[in-house]
Amino acid sequence: MQSLIDTLHALAGGELSLVVGLLLAAALLLQLLIAVFRSGLRLYAERAQQRATLEKLRLQVQEAKLRCQQAESGKLQWNGCRKFSVVKKSLECEDVCAFYLKPHDGKPLPPFKPGQYLTFQLDIPGRDKPLVRCYSLSDSPHRSDYYRVTIKKEKSPPDQPDLPPGTASSFFTDVVKEGDILNVKAPTGHFFLEMSKTNPLVLIAGGVGVTPLLCMAQAIAASGSRREAWFFFGVRNRQEHIHKAELEKLAAENENLHLHICYSRPGPDDVKGRDYQHEGRVGIERLKEQLPSNNFEYYLCGNGAFMKSITDGLAAWGVPEKDVHFEAFGPATVKKKTAEPTASETVFLSKLQVTFARSGKTLRWEPSAGNLLEFAQAQGVRIDSGCCAGSCGSCLVAIKSGSVDYLKPPDAEPEHGTCLTCICRPRGDLVLDA
Ligand SMILES: Cc1cc2nc3c(=O)[nH]c(=O)nc-3n(C[C@H](O)[C@H](O)[C@H](O)COP(=O)(O)OP(=O)(O)OC[C@H]3O[C@@H](n4cnc5c(N)ncnc54)[C@H](O)[C@@H]3O)c2cc1C
């Protein structure tokens, strides 16, 4: 009221022009503020658009690079075995060594897909034929100067301590030294990360199963991609914490990489927050607790029980099977669902007889065994094995009579009269030279 009286007084006092001036100035200021706000909004939208265009360009460049790499890789691939020198051997932690390998011919190395493995043909003293074993590449695929594998010495089974420890892994950790030369087949394998994709990932590793997943994390970091990756790694304690410093450096330098180390039995000197983030195992509850949703692509590698519990948990959580990828370092306890045999097929299959001629065993085929290699191993018939995916050829056995059906097409057609036991089952009564 007082201000109205004052205004009237001012009008009456002939200060009308001052008031009009003030109102005009206020209107101008308001217009100016609106203009600044609008141009701020436009600038923000333009920046967002620029960022989106840049990201699109970056992806296109990356795709072009990948295509070049693939073409280059094709030229540099080799058939059969190539000689590699062990240029460095380092003890990573208890019973685990990393081996840095350079081609003996000094020529460049083909890039590989993160997650793939090398196949070694090892001449081990006292053995009449080379032993074939596969080991995942554990370093970045962007390195053209060396390959790295990380190998854990496989101990005797806890319930059979009299058995010798793993032959190839003991040979690597106890015998192979810097300067030695090894026979190595080119990188291969179907468990790999598609680098042209940008969807978020969860990498889940148990023990030495960390090797292909570390390679995937390295690949994401080296590509400069902002792809979100959650990395869960379970070990007992610091003594088993493979490539600890390397993983910590990766996480510190890449904010899109969320590292969750789980110690199931931390040692007295292990510090939560420094060495590990969670006490306990990596399990589905841990994933549910840490991940914002289940909407990820999952890559798993670890022992059979570990992978079974996580794949079952993910399925129950509603993760589609197509989004779960895994690699088994031995006979797979997790099996991808295949078309169920019909009732009549099952009856037919369960009547088949498989004879292992050299072992002197004739057994009734068990359809639940899945493949001939697992069937043989479960019956105490020892057949060499390597990749368990039909690629490395170490489980090749001669067929004395009968024939087999392949559960998946072999990478290369095996020689006539032989079969890759890890990916086939009998078609009728079968006699194998094993
Ligand atoms: C694709 C792929 C990638 C892999 N990547 C890696 C990797 O990155 N790092 C890694 O460390 N491993 C990896 N592996 C596992 C590796 O290939 C070997 O399987 C592992 O090193 C064991 O081989 P070995 O020759 O030492 O053991 P083997 O000699 O095959 O023995 C295996 C087990 O059998 C026991 N055994 C010995 N004699 C007998 C007997 N008479 N009867 C029953 N059991 C017996 C041994 O004590 C041992 O526990 C990978 C496997 C695959 C398929």
PDB file of C-alpha atoms and ligand atoms in Angstrom, residues 117 131 133-136 150-152 154-157 163-170 208 211 327-330 382 386-388, ligand 1:
ATOM      1  CA  TYR A 117      43.392 -69.622 -27.013  1.00  0.00           C
ATOM      2  CA  LEU A 131      50.798 -83.866 -25.643  1.00  0.00           C
ATOM      3  CA  ARG A 133      46.937 -78.674 -24.532  1.00  0.00           C
ATOM      4  CA  CYS A 134      45.120 -75.361 -24.974  1.00  0.00           C
ATOM      5  CA  TYR A 135      45.835 -72.166 -23.016  1.00  0.00           C
ATOM      6  CA  SER A 136      43.892 -68.906 -23.316  1.00  0.00           C
ATOM      7  CA  THR A 150      49.048 -67.809 -17.902  1.00  0.00           C
ATOM      8  CA  ILE A 151      49.155 -71.371 -16.627  1.00  0.00           C
ATOM      9  CA  LYS A 152      48.214 -72.899 -13.294  1.00  0.00           C
ATOM     10  CA  GLU A 154      46.946 -78.658 -11.885  1.00  0.00           C
ATOM     11  CA  LYS A 155      47.319 -80.546  -8.597  1.00  0.00           C
ATOM     12  CA  SER A 156      46.336 -84.187  -8.051  1.00  0.00           C
ATOM     13  CA  PRO A 157      42.621 -84.562  -7.345  1.00  0.00           C
ATOM     14  CA  LEU A 163      47.821 -89.615  -8.807  1.00  0.00           C
ATOM     15  CA  PRO A 164      50.470 -87.463 -10.483  1.00  0.00           C
ATOM     16  CA  PRO A 165      49.683 -83.741 -10.908  1.00  0.00           C
ATOM     17  CA  GLY A 166      48.686 -82.409 -14.346  1.00  0.00           C
ATOM     18  CA  THR A 167      51.293 -83.370 -16.948  1.00  0.00           C
ATOM     19  CA  ALA A 168      51.321 -80.326 -19.225  1.00  0.00           C
ATOM     20  CA  SER A 169      50.738 -77.698 -16.539  1.00  0.00           C
ATOM     21  CA  SER A 170      53.527 -79.187 -14.355  1.00  0.00           C
ATOM     22  CA  VAL A 208      42.644 -69.429 -13.457  1.00  0.00           C
ATOM     23  CA  THR A 211      42.751 -65.556 -18.295  1.00  0.00           C
ATOM     24  CA  GLU A 327      34.323 -71.434 -21.673  1.00  0.00           C
ATOM     25  CA  ALA A 328      35.129 -74.630 -19.809  1.00  0.00           C
ATOM     26  CA  PHE A 329      38.782 -75.473 -19.225  1.00  0.00           C
ATOM     27  CA  GLY A 330      37.945 -79.162 -19.189  1.00  0.00           C
ATOM     28  CA  ARG A 382      41.819 -92.329 -21.020  1.00  0.00           C
ATOM     29  CA  GLY A 386      42.609 -80.418 -25.427  1.00  0.00           C
ATOM     30  CA  CYS A 387      40.085 -77.758 -26.373  1.00  0.00           C
ATOM     31  CA  CYS A 388      36.944 -79.921 -25.888  1.00  0.00           C
TER      32      CYS A 388
HETATM   33  C1  LIG B   1      40.002 -73.599 -24.339  1.00  0.00           C
HETATM   34  C2  LIG B   1      40.843 -73.875 -23.107  1.00  0.00           C
HETATM   35  C3  LIG B   1      41.579 -72.840 -22.553  1.00  0.00           C
HETATM   36  C4  LIG B   1      42.347 -73.093 -21.410  1.00  0.00           C
HETATM   37  N1  LIG B   1      43.065 -72.050 -20.855  1.00  0.00           N
HETATM   38  C5  LIG B   1      43.790 -72.273 -19.748  1.00  0.00           C
HETATM   39  C6  LIG B   1      44.538 -71.199 -19.140  1.00  0.00           C
HETATM   40  O1  LIG B   1      44.525 -70.072 -19.604  1.00  0.00           O
HETATM   41  N2  LIG B   1      45.291 -71.503 -18.044  1.00  0.00           N
HETATM   42  C7  LIG B   1      45.326 -72.760 -17.493  1.00  0.00           C
HETATM   43  O2  LIG B   1      46.027 -72.966 -16.497  1.00  0.00           O
HETATM   44  N3  LIG B   1      44.602 -73.772 -18.028  1.00  0.00           N
HETATM   45  C8  LIG B   1      43.865 -73.574 -19.146  1.00  0.00           C
HETATM   46  N4  LIG B   1      43.180 -74.622 -19.713  1.00  0.00           N
HETATM   47  C9  LIG B   1      43.308 -75.984 -19.137  1.00  0.00           C
HETATM   48  C10 LIG B   1      44.500 -76.700 -19.782  1.00  0.00           C
HETATM   49  O3  LIG B   1      44.314 -76.868 -21.160  1.00  0.00           O
HETATM   50  C11 LIG B   1      44.738 -78.094 -19.207  1.00  0.00           C
HETATM   51  O4  LIG B   1      43.550 -78.823 -19.270  1.00  0.00           O
HETATM   52  C12 LIG B   1      45.243 -78.042 -17.763  1.00  0.00           C
HETATM   53  O5  LIG B   1      46.463 -77.333 -17.698  1.00  0.00           O
HETATM   54  C13 LIG B   1      45.458 -79.481 -17.234  1.00  0.00           C
HETATM   55  O6  LIG B   1      46.274 -80.191 -18.119  1.00  0.00           O
HETATM   56  P1  LIG B   1      47.448 -81.133 -17.591  1.00  0.00           P
HETATM   57  O7  LIG B   1      48.063 -81.824 -18.757  1.00  0.00           O
HETATM   58  O8  LIG B   1      48.337 -80.364 -16.694  1.00  0.00           O
HETATM   59  O9  LIG B   1      46.642 -82.146 -16.705  1.00  0.00           O
HETATM   60  P2  LIG B   1      46.332 -83.697 -17.028  1.00  0.00           P
HETATM   61  O10 LIG B   1      47.585 -84.463 -17.112  1.00  0.00           O
HETATM   62  O11 LIG B   1      45.389 -83.753 -18.160  1.00  0.00           O
HETATM   63  O12 LIG B   1      45.605 -84.084 -15.673  1.00  0.00           O
HETATM   64  C14 LIG B   1      44.392 -83.512 -15.315  1.00  0.00           C
HETATM   65  C15 LIG B   1      44.021 -84.000 -13.931  1.00  0.00           C
HETATM   66  O13 LIG B   1      43.924 -85.416 -13.957  1.00  0.00           O
HETATM   67  C16 LIG B   1      44.671 -85.978 -12.883  1.00  0.00           C
HETATM   68  N5  LIG B   1      45.192 -87.317 -13.310  1.00  0.00           N
HETATM   69  C17 LIG B   1      46.457 -87.676 -13.569  1.00  0.00           C
HETATM   70  N6  LIG B   1      46.516 -88.994 -13.889  1.00  0.00           N
HETATM   71  C18 LIG B   1      45.255 -89.470 -13.828  1.00  0.00           C
HETATM   72  C19 LIG B   1      44.657 -90.738 -14.029  1.00  0.00           C
HETATM   73  N7  LIG B   1      45.362 -91.785 -14.357  1.00  0.00           N
HETATM   74  N8  LIG B   1      43.311 -90.837 -13.871  1.00  0.00           N
HETATM   75  C20 LIG B   1      42.550 -89.780 -13.525  1.00  0.00           C
HETATM   76  N9  LIG B   1      43.076 -88.548 -13.314  1.00  0.00           N
HETATM   77  C21 LIG B   1      44.393 -88.394 -13.466  1.00  0.00           C
HETATM   78  C22 LIG B   1      45.752 -84.984 -12.602  1.00  0.00           C
HETATM   79  O14 LIG B   1      46.214 -85.069 -11.263  1.00  0.00           O
HETATM   80  C23 LIG B   1      45.055 -83.665 -12.851  1.00  0.00           C
HETATM   81  O15 LIG B   1      44.357 -83.257 -11.701  1.00  0.00           O
HETATM   82  C24 LIG B   1      42.402 -74.390 -20.840  1.00  0.00           C
HETATM   83  C25 LIG B   1      41.647 -75.410 -21.432  1.00  0.00           C
HETATM   84  C26 LIG B   1      40.878 -75.170 -22.536  1.00  0.00           C
HETATM   85  C27 LIG B   1      40.075 -76.290 -23.141  1.00  0.00           C
END
